[in-house]
Amino acid sequence: MSQQKSVLLIIGGGIAAYKSLELIRLLSKGGVKTRAILTEAGSQFVTPLSVSALTGEKVFGDLFSLTDEAEMGHIELSRSADLVVVAPATADLMAKMANGHANDLASTTLMATDTEVLIAPAMNVRMWDHPATQRNLATLKQDGVRVVGPDEGDMACGEFGPGRLSEPAVIADQIFSYFTQKAGPLAGKSFLVTAGPTHEPIDPVRYIANRSSGKQGYAIAAELSKLGADVTLISGPTRLDAPAGVTRVEVESATDMLLATERALPVDGAVFAAAVADWRVANQADQKIKKQSGGDLPDLALAENPDILATISNHAEKRPSLVVGFAAETQTVIENAQKKLAKKACDWIVANDVSPETGTFGGDQNRVHLISKTGVEDWPLQSKADVAKNLAQRIADHFGE
Ligand code: CTP
């Protein structure tokens, strides 16, 4: 696996809970990081201390813990992993999941997650065979929940039949193959995405910046990753969290962004969504510039920044096979973007109107035109999330051709 994957493991209350410790160990051996939620019932069978010793992380347990929520809210927790695994999944947890209950941290997290879920049921054979459990199982499968096991065999309660938790090695294998064969049209393809503004220092405390929020680039990185791609997000300063499964490299200036971008090569595709500052301060001061008495103003000389998109598009050895640029325009949007496509030698340009009345910069909506050498497509006004989804799909179609 090229980048470290992470699992959020929900440990339900059952005699098989002790096997979750072995699962954590196997995952960690296979390079998968685990963060765990221990349900109240689960903590009757394994201690938070053993779980935390194996995950190397604190264990989450209480929905209403102020300290936990301050460190990582339950919504963030639910999105912090590449896969949510419930092992053991008790009859009660399955019932909660199937019916949308959210009354503790585990069930709330399962409701809030946008990540795929794998459950490993474990319970007494009669509980497993009960029509209610079978009904819940059918609902969960319909909801897209993946299921491993249960196994058949001798049970702790003395009975025999299906209901035993699958062996940790089997569950771990399912998780590993989920990650490696992650079904998606871009599985096995690598991408880099630039996003956000750059900060160009004037002196150690001041900088020149722009109003880019980074939302569009982050959404594209997230969508490419959802389609199975291995994504490196090279981001200027933003307030956004790194999307799950994406490797983020944080940079400040355009010069740093170019270096990080070159380091991320080779990749199959590159999307340049960053609002890179065109200029940097040539005479950047080592010390804070003091205000002069008498009203003398500092003389800021500017130098042109490297054009990252053009540099990568013209890369002699490592040009990605698909290079997508953005064009932020305030007038004659399509014409200017077509000129940019030719000048920067990229394959596609996503052109958007960023004049203040459109609210594009910092906002959630975007109206774009997808421009290639062969034509112009006008996309309707839609959320940046939908622009990202549609663009990622177009990219997947391109690689599938
Ligand atoms: N870009 C880049 N490096 C730069 C400037 C821009 O990689 N130094 C990329 C942006 O990420 C975007 C595309 O080039 O994908 C176009 O950016 P835009 O700001 O619209 O164009 P500029 O080249 O800055 O041209 P102008 O400001 O004159 O419109």
Short mmCIF file of N, CA and C in Angstrom, two decimals, residues 185-186 189 322 348 374 377 393-401:
data_model
loop_
_atom_site.label_atom_id
_atom_site.label_comp_id
_atom_site.label_asym_id
_atom_site.label_seq_id
_atom_site.Cartn_x
_atom_site.Cartn_y
_atom_site.Cartn_z
N PRO A 185 -12.70 3.12 -10.50
CA PRO A 185 -12.10 3.19 -11.84
C PRO A 185 -10.69 3.76 -11.83
N LEU A 186 -10.33 4.47 -10.76
CA LEU A 186 -8.98 5.05 -10.74
C LEU A 186 -8.02 4.28 -9.83
N LYS A 189 -4.10 4.32 -10.03
CA LYS A 189 -3.63 5.55 -10.68
C LYS A 189 -3.24 6.57 -9.61
N LEU A 322 -2.33 13.30 -18.06
CA LEU A 322 -3.43 14.27 -18.12
C LEU A 322 -3.13 15.43 -17.18
N TRP A 348 -6.71 20.05 -20.29
CA TRP A 348 -8.03 20.62 -20.03
C TRP A 348 -7.87 21.85 -19.14
N THR A 374 -10.46 20.31 -28.01
CA THR A 374 -11.51 20.01 -28.98
C THR A 374 -12.84 20.71 -28.73
N GLU A 377 -17.39 22.90 -22.89
CA GLU A 377 -18.65 22.42 -22.27
C GLU A 377 -19.04 23.40 -21.20
N GLN A 393 -15.20 12.20 -12.24
CA GLN A 393 -15.79 11.18 -13.11
C GLN A 393 -15.29 11.32 -14.54
N ARG A 394 -15.19 12.58 -15.01
CA ARG A 394 -14.67 12.81 -16.37
C ARG A 394 -13.24 12.32 -16.49
N ILE A 395 -12.48 12.53 -15.43
CA ILE A 395 -11.08 12.08 -15.43
C ILE A 395 -11.04 10.55 -15.48
N ALA A 396 -11.93 9.92 -14.68
CA ALA A 396 -11.98 8.45 -14.68
C ALA A 396 -12.37 7.94 -16.07
N ASP A 397 -13.35 8.62 -16.71
CA ASP A 397 -13.76 8.22 -18.06
C ASP A 397 -12.58 8.32 -19.03
N HIS A 398 -11.82 9.41 -18.87
CA HIS A 398 -10.67 9.62 -19.74
C HIS A 398 -9.67 8.47 -19.61
N PHE A 399 -9.42 8.08 -18.37
CA PHE A 399 -8.44 6.99 -18.17
C PHE A 399 -9.01 5.64 -18.55
N GLY A 400 -10.35 5.55 -18.57
CA GLY A 400 -10.98 4.29 -18.93
C GLY A 400 -11.09 4.09 -20.44
N GLU A 401 -10.86 5.17 -21.20
CA GLU A 401 -11.06 5.09 -22.66
C GLU A 401 -10.04 4.17 -23.33
#
